Amino acid sequence: MLAWVLETPVLGWIVLGVLKRDNLVYKLVSDAEIPEPPLFTATHTWQAAIQEQSVRVTESRLSPAERVQEAVACVPAAAQAQLEPAAGFRRWTVRDFHRAYRSGQATPTMVARRFLAAVEECSGPDLNMGFFISCDPADVLRQAEDSTRRYQQGAWYMRIAVAAAAKAA
């Protein structure tokens, strides 16, 4: 019965206020001393500052692609070593794809063909996953071939291209 009274909108609030006042809940809460460490102290030790190996000022007249190349050249060797395949499995980043495309190790067309093969395999009768509502392989290949041609000509776009997929909920 008490629970029903406390759950009623107006009467419940009044009864709850009376119960709190009579049982000195406010006094208990306001007089409570809870030992709590301050939040503004450092939670980790600071390491010595990393020595700057190379500082370069990019000129404003450079193209975005040239600025990116200059920034990549500033990455220290230790960071490059962490990016090597020997560090274990990791997914490729945009930087990895860009490096592979520029070196000729891979092309956007090769990546698109592997992607389409994986989509076809997953959509086949064995797995029947149906990740995509619609997938136009001819359009994907056309865009990949255009991108491959741009990389070969050195006229690649300075933007992140990500394969986008939409799945019906």
PDB file of C-alpha atoms in Angstrom:
ATOM      1  CA  MET A   1       0.000   0.000   0.000  1.00  0.00           C
ATOM      2  CA  LEU A   2       2.866   2.390   0.845  1.00  0.00           C
ATOM      3  CA  ALA A   3       4.473   1.709  -2.535  1.00  0.00           C
ATOM      4  CA  TRP A   4       1.190   2.539  -4.296  1.00  0.00           C
ATOM      5  CA  VAL A   5       0.895   5.842  -2.375  1.00  0.00           C
ATOM      6  CA  LEU A   6       4.527   6.782  -3.134  1.00  0.00           C
ATOM      7  CA  GLU A   7       4.015   6.085  -6.842  1.00  0.00           C
ATOM      8  CA  THR A   8       1.003   8.395  -7.189  1.00  0.00           C
ATOM      9  CA  PRO A   9       2.066  11.681  -8.809  1.00  0.00           C
ATOM     10  CA  VAL A  10       1.064  14.385  -6.311  1.00  0.00           C
ATOM     11  CA  LEU A  11       0.332  12.507  -3.103  1.00  0.00           C
ATOM     12  CA  GLY A  12       3.507  10.433  -3.469  1.00  0.00           C
ATOM     13  CA  TRP A  13       5.728  13.523  -3.618  1.00  0.00           C
ATOM     14  CA  ILE A  14       4.123  14.961  -0.487  1.00  0.00           C
ATOM     15  CA  VAL A  15       4.397  11.704   1.491  1.00  0.00           C
ATOM     16  CA  LEU A  16       7.989  11.196   0.346  1.00  0.00           C
ATOM     17  CA  GLY A  17       8.904  14.726   1.470  1.00  0.00           C
ATOM     18  CA  VAL A  18       7.369  14.128   4.897  1.00  0.00           C
ATOM     19  CA  LEU A  19       9.162  10.788   5.279  1.00  0.00           C
ATOM     20  CA  LYS A  20      12.499  12.318   4.325  1.00  0.00           C
ATOM     21  CA  ARG A  21      12.027  15.224   6.750  1.00  0.00           C
ATOM     22  CA  ASP A  22      10.873  13.041   9.654  1.00  0.00           C
ATOM     23  CA  ASN A  23      13.690  10.542   9.199  1.00  0.00           C
ATOM     24  CA  LEU A  24      16.358  13.282   8.934  1.00  0.00           C
ATOM     25  CA  VAL A  25      17.496  12.173   5.470  1.00  0.00           C
ATOM     26  CA  TYR A  26      18.529  15.732   4.578  1.00  0.00           C
ATOM     27  CA  LYS A  27      20.644  16.009   7.741  1.00  0.00           C
ATOM     28  CA  LEU A  28      22.238  12.644   7.060  1.00  0.00           C
ATOM     29  CA  VAL A  29      23.195  13.651   3.521  1.00  0.00           C
ATOM     30  CA  SER A  30      24.401  17.160   4.379  1.00  0.00           C
ATOM     31  CA  ASP A  31      26.478  16.056   7.384  1.00  0.00           C
ATOM     32  CA  ALA A  32      28.014  13.051   5.682  1.00  0.00           C
ATOM     33  CA  GLU A  33      31.760  13.163   5.225  1.00  0.00           C
ATOM     34  CA  ILE A  34      32.824  11.036   2.307  1.00  0.00           C
ATOM     35  CA  PRO A  35      36.592  10.867   1.829  1.00  0.00           C
ATOM     36  CA  GLU A  36      37.121  11.544  -1.838  1.00  0.00           C
ATOM     37  CA  PRO A  37      40.416  12.304  -3.550  1.00  0.00           C
ATOM     38  CA  PRO A  38      40.531  15.464  -5.663  1.00  0.00           C
ATOM     39  CA  LEU A  39      39.901  14.978  -9.353  1.00  0.00           C
ATOM     40  CA  PHE A  40      42.489  17.475 -10.529  1.00  0.00           C
ATOM     41  CA  THR A  41      45.561  15.411  -9.660  1.00  0.00           C
ATOM     42  CA  ALA A  42      47.404  13.545 -12.397  1.00  0.00           C
ATOM     43  CA  THR A  43      46.442   9.901 -12.683  1.00  0.00           C
ATOM     44  CA  HIS A  44      49.603   8.881 -14.531  1.00  0.00           C
ATOM     45  CA  THR A  45      53.253   9.758 -14.432  1.00  0.00           C
ATOM     46  CA  TRP A  46      54.594  12.100 -17.048  1.00  0.00           C
ATOM     47  CA  GLN A  47      57.388  10.817 -19.193  1.00  0.00           C
ATOM     48  CA  ALA A  48      60.238  12.945 -20.355  1.00  0.00           C
ATOM     49  CA  ALA A  49      59.401  15.069 -23.357  1.00  0.00           C
ATOM     50  CA  ILE A  50      60.092  13.370 -26.677  1.00  0.00           C
ATOM     51  CA  GLN A  51      63.026  14.912 -28.470  1.00  0.00           C
ATOM     52  CA  GLU A  52      61.962  16.602 -31.689  1.00  0.00           C
ATOM     53  CA  GLN A  53      63.861  15.058 -34.548  1.00  0.00           C
ATOM     54  CA  SER A  54      62.740  17.327 -37.299  1.00  0.00           C
ATOM     55  CA  VAL A  55      60.686  20.493 -37.413  1.00  0.00           C
ATOM     56  CA  ARG A  56      59.566  21.784 -40.768  1.00  0.00           C
ATOM     57  CA  VAL A  57      57.477  24.787 -41.621  1.00  0.00           C
ATOM     58  CA  THR A  58      55.275  24.138 -44.610  1.00  0.00           C
ATOM     59  CA  GLU A  59      54.930  26.948 -47.052  1.00  0.00           C
ATOM     60  CA  SER A  60      51.462  28.197 -47.903  1.00  0.00           C
ATOM     61  CA  ARG A  61      52.115  27.995 -51.645  1.00  0.00           C
ATOM     62  CA  LEU A  62      52.423  24.181 -51.535  1.00  0.00           C
ATOM     63  CA  SER A  63      49.540  22.055 -52.744  1.00  0.00           C
ATOM     64  CA  PRO A  64      47.676  19.896 -50.204  1.00  0.00           C
ATOM     65  CA  ALA A  65      49.339  16.783 -51.618  1.00  0.00           C
ATOM     66  CA  GLU A  66      52.811  18.283 -51.164  1.00  0.00           C
ATOM     67  CA  ARG A  67      51.958  19.312 -47.604  1.00  0.00           C
ATOM     68  CA  VAL A  68      50.880  15.760 -46.802  1.00  0.00           C
ATOM     69  CA  GLN A  69      54.120  14.358 -48.252  1.00  0.00           C
ATOM     70  CA  GLU A  70      56.124  16.804 -46.160  1.00  0.00           C
ATOM     71  CA  ALA A  71      54.183  15.851 -43.019  1.00  0.00           C
ATOM     72  CA  VAL A  72      54.685  12.126 -43.686  1.00  0.00           C
ATOM     73  CA  ALA A  73      58.424  12.733 -44.029  1.00  0.00           C
ATOM     74  CA  CYS A  74      58.436  14.123 -40.457  1.00  0.00           C
ATOM     75  CA  VAL A  75      57.115  10.914 -38.871  1.00  0.00           C
ATOM     76  CA  PRO A  76      59.926   9.486 -36.719  1.00  0.00           C
ATOM     77  CA  ALA A  77      61.458   6.130 -37.529  1.00  0.00           C
ATOM     78  CA  ALA A  78      60.117   4.610 -34.280  1.00  0.00           C
ATOM     79  CA  ALA A  79      56.549   5.331 -35.370  1.00  0.00           C
ATOM     80  CA  GLN A  80      57.283   3.834 -38.796  1.00  0.00           C
ATOM     81  CA  ALA A  81      58.579   0.658 -37.129  1.00  0.00           C
ATOM     82  CA  GLN A  82      55.266   0.247 -35.292  1.00  0.00           C
ATOM     83  CA  LEU A  83      53.453   0.353 -38.624  1.00  0.00           C
ATOM     84  CA  GLU A  84      55.387  -2.575 -40.065  1.00  0.00           C
ATOM     85  CA  PRO A  85      53.526  -5.889 -40.575  1.00  0.00           C
ATOM     86  CA  ALA A  86      55.799  -7.639 -38.045  1.00  0.00           C
ATOM     87  CA  ALA A  87      53.889  -5.861 -35.256  1.00  0.00           C
ATOM     88  CA  GLY A  88      50.970  -8.280 -35.774  1.00  0.00           C
ATOM     89  CA  PHE A  89      47.630  -7.989 -37.507  1.00  0.00           C
ATOM     90  CA  ARG A  90      46.142  -4.572 -38.029  1.00  0.00           C
ATOM     91  CA  ARG A  91      43.710  -3.142 -40.538  1.00  0.00           C
ATOM     92  CA  TRP A  92      44.988  -0.973 -43.348  1.00  0.00           C
ATOM     93  CA  THR A  93      44.594   2.763 -42.919  1.00  0.00           C
ATOM     94  CA  VAL A  94      44.142   5.382 -45.626  1.00  0.00           C
ATOM     95  CA  ARG A  95      47.873   6.025 -45.360  1.00  0.00           C
ATOM     96  CA  ASP A  96      48.645   2.342 -46.032  1.00  0.00           C
ATOM     97  CA  PHE A  97      46.418   2.293 -49.111  1.00  0.00           C
ATOM     98  CA  HIS A  98      47.938   5.538 -50.382  1.00  0.00           C
ATOM     99  CA  ARG A  99      51.472   4.193 -49.941  1.00  0.00           C
ATOM    100  CA  ALA A 100      50.571   0.927 -51.712  1.00  0.00           C
ATOM    101  CA  TYR A 101      48.876   2.774 -54.581  1.00  0.00           C
ATOM    102  CA  ARG A 102      51.796   5.155 -55.093  1.00  0.00           C
ATOM    103  CA  SER A 103      54.357   2.344 -54.998  1.00  0.00           C
ATOM    104  CA  GLY A 104      52.322   0.183 -57.387  1.00  0.00           C
ATOM    105  CA  GLN A 105      52.098  -2.651 -54.847  1.00  0.00           C
ATOM    106  CA  ALA A 106      48.306  -2.418 -55.098  1.00  0.00           C
ATOM    107  CA  THR A 107      45.803  -0.491 -57.180  1.00  0.00           C
ATOM    108  CA  PRO A 108      42.269   0.687 -56.473  1.00  0.00           C
ATOM    109  CA  THR A 109      41.093  -1.756 -59.157  1.00  0.00           C
ATOM    110  CA  MET A 110      42.736  -4.690 -57.346  1.00  0.00           C
ATOM    111  CA  VAL A 111      41.105  -3.631 -54.064  1.00  0.00           C
ATOM    112  CA  ALA A 112      37.707  -3.219 -55.738  1.00  0.00           C
ATOM    113  CA  ARG A 113      37.912  -6.672 -57.352  1.00  0.00           C
ATOM    114  CA  ARG A 114      38.786  -8.296 -54.012  1.00  0.00           C
ATOM    115  CA  PHE A 115      35.939  -6.397 -52.347  1.00  0.00           C
ATOM    116  CA  LEU A 116      33.432  -7.475 -55.010  1.00  0.00           C
ATOM    117  CA  ALA A 117      34.627 -11.096 -54.744  1.00  0.00           C
ATOM    118  CA  ALA A 118      34.086 -11.004 -50.965  1.00  0.00           C
ATOM    119  CA  VAL A 119      30.602  -9.502 -51.398  1.00  0.00           C
ATOM    120  CA  GLU A 120      29.721 -12.156 -53.975  1.00  0.00           C
ATOM    121  CA  GLU A 121      31.033 -14.943 -51.740  1.00  0.00           C
ATOM    122  CA  CYS A 122      29.037 -13.714 -48.737  1.00  0.00           C
ATOM    123  CA  SER A 123      25.885 -13.270 -50.807  1.00  0.00           C
ATOM    124  CA  GLY A 124      26.125 -16.751 -52.346  1.00  0.00           C
ATOM    125  CA  PRO A 125      23.840 -19.655 -51.462  1.00  0.00           C
ATOM    126  CA  ASP A 126      26.299 -21.082 -48.899  1.00  0.00           C
ATOM    127  CA  LEU A 127      26.374 -18.022 -46.624  1.00  0.00           C
ATOM    128  CA  ASN A 128      23.444 -15.923 -47.911  1.00  0.00           C
ATOM    129  CA  MET A 129      24.369 -12.955 -45.719  1.00  0.00           C
ATOM    130  CA  GLY A 130      23.091 -10.228 -48.041  1.00  0.00           C
ATOM    131  CA  PHE A 131      25.119  -7.329 -46.634  1.00  0.00           C
ATOM    132  CA  PHE A 132      23.916  -4.929 -49.324  1.00  0.00           C
ATOM    133  CA  ILE A 133      20.497  -4.052 -50.660  1.00  0.00           C
ATOM    134  CA  SER A 134      22.040  -3.036 -53.951  1.00  0.00           C
ATOM    135  CA  CYS A 135      25.556  -3.340 -55.297  1.00  0.00           C
ATOM    136  CA  ASP A 136      26.494  -2.329 -58.834  1.00  0.00           C
ATOM    137  CA  PRO A 137      29.799  -4.099 -59.582  1.00  0.00           C
ATOM    138  CA  ALA A 138      30.191  -2.323 -62.925  1.00  0.00           C
ATOM    139  CA  ASP A 139      29.984   1.096 -61.251  1.00  0.00           C
ATOM    140  CA  VAL A 140      32.404   0.076 -58.484  1.00  0.00           C
ATOM    141  CA  LEU A 141      34.919  -1.182 -61.064  1.00  0.00           C
ATOM    142  CA  ARG A 142      34.501   1.939 -63.220  1.00  0.00           C
ATOM    143  CA  GLN A 143      35.265   4.194 -60.247  1.00  0.00           C
ATOM    144  CA  ALA A 144      38.227   2.015 -59.227  1.00  0.00           C
ATOM    145  CA  GLU A 145      39.657   2.106 -62.757  1.00  0.00           C
ATOM    146  CA  ASP A 146      39.297   5.899 -62.826  1.00  0.00           C
ATOM    147  CA  SER A 147      41.104   6.099 -59.491  1.00  0.00           C
ATOM    148  CA  THR A 148      43.841   3.749 -60.724  1.00  0.00           C
ATOM    149  CA  ARG A 149      44.313   5.917 -63.805  1.00  0.00           C
ATOM    150  CA  ARG A 150      44.577   9.058 -61.636  1.00  0.00           C
ATOM    151  CA  TYR A 151      47.218   7.413 -59.412  1.00  0.00           C
ATOM    152  CA  GLN A 152      49.227   6.330 -62.457  1.00  0.00           C
ATOM    153  CA  GLN A 153      49.097   9.880 -63.814  1.00  0.00           C
ATOM    154  CA  GLY A 154      50.004  11.358 -60.412  1.00  0.00           C
ATOM    155  CA  ALA A 155      46.737  13.305 -60.275  1.00  0.00           C
ATOM    156  CA  TRP A 156      45.098  11.549 -57.336  1.00  0.00           C
ATOM    157  CA  TYR A 157      42.503  13.399 -55.307  1.00  0.00           C
ATOM    158  CA  MET A 158      43.448  14.741 -51.896  1.00  0.00           C
ATOM    159  CA  ARG A 159      40.421  13.406 -50.049  1.00  0.00           C
ATOM    160  CA  ILE A 160      39.557  10.304 -48.135  1.00  0.00           C
ATOM    161  CA  ALA A 161      37.575   7.838 -50.207  1.00  0.00           C
ATOM    162  CA  VAL A 162      35.713   5.304 -48.136  1.00  0.00           C
ATOM    163  CA  ALA A 163      33.480   2.572 -49.449  1.00  0.00           C
ATOM    164  CA  ALA A 164      30.042   3.346 -48.061  1.00  0.00           C
ATOM    165  CA  ALA A 165      27.375   0.766 -47.491  1.00  0.00           C
ATOM    166  CA  ALA A 166      23.829   1.103 -46.235  1.00  0.00           C
ATOM    167  CA  LYS A 167      21.920  -1.764 -44.695  1.00  0.00           C
ATOM    168  CA  ALA A 168      18.164  -1.732 -44.185  1.00  0.00           C
ATOM    169  CA  ALA A 169      17.277  -2.145 -40.543  1.00  0.00           C
TER     170      ALA A 169
END
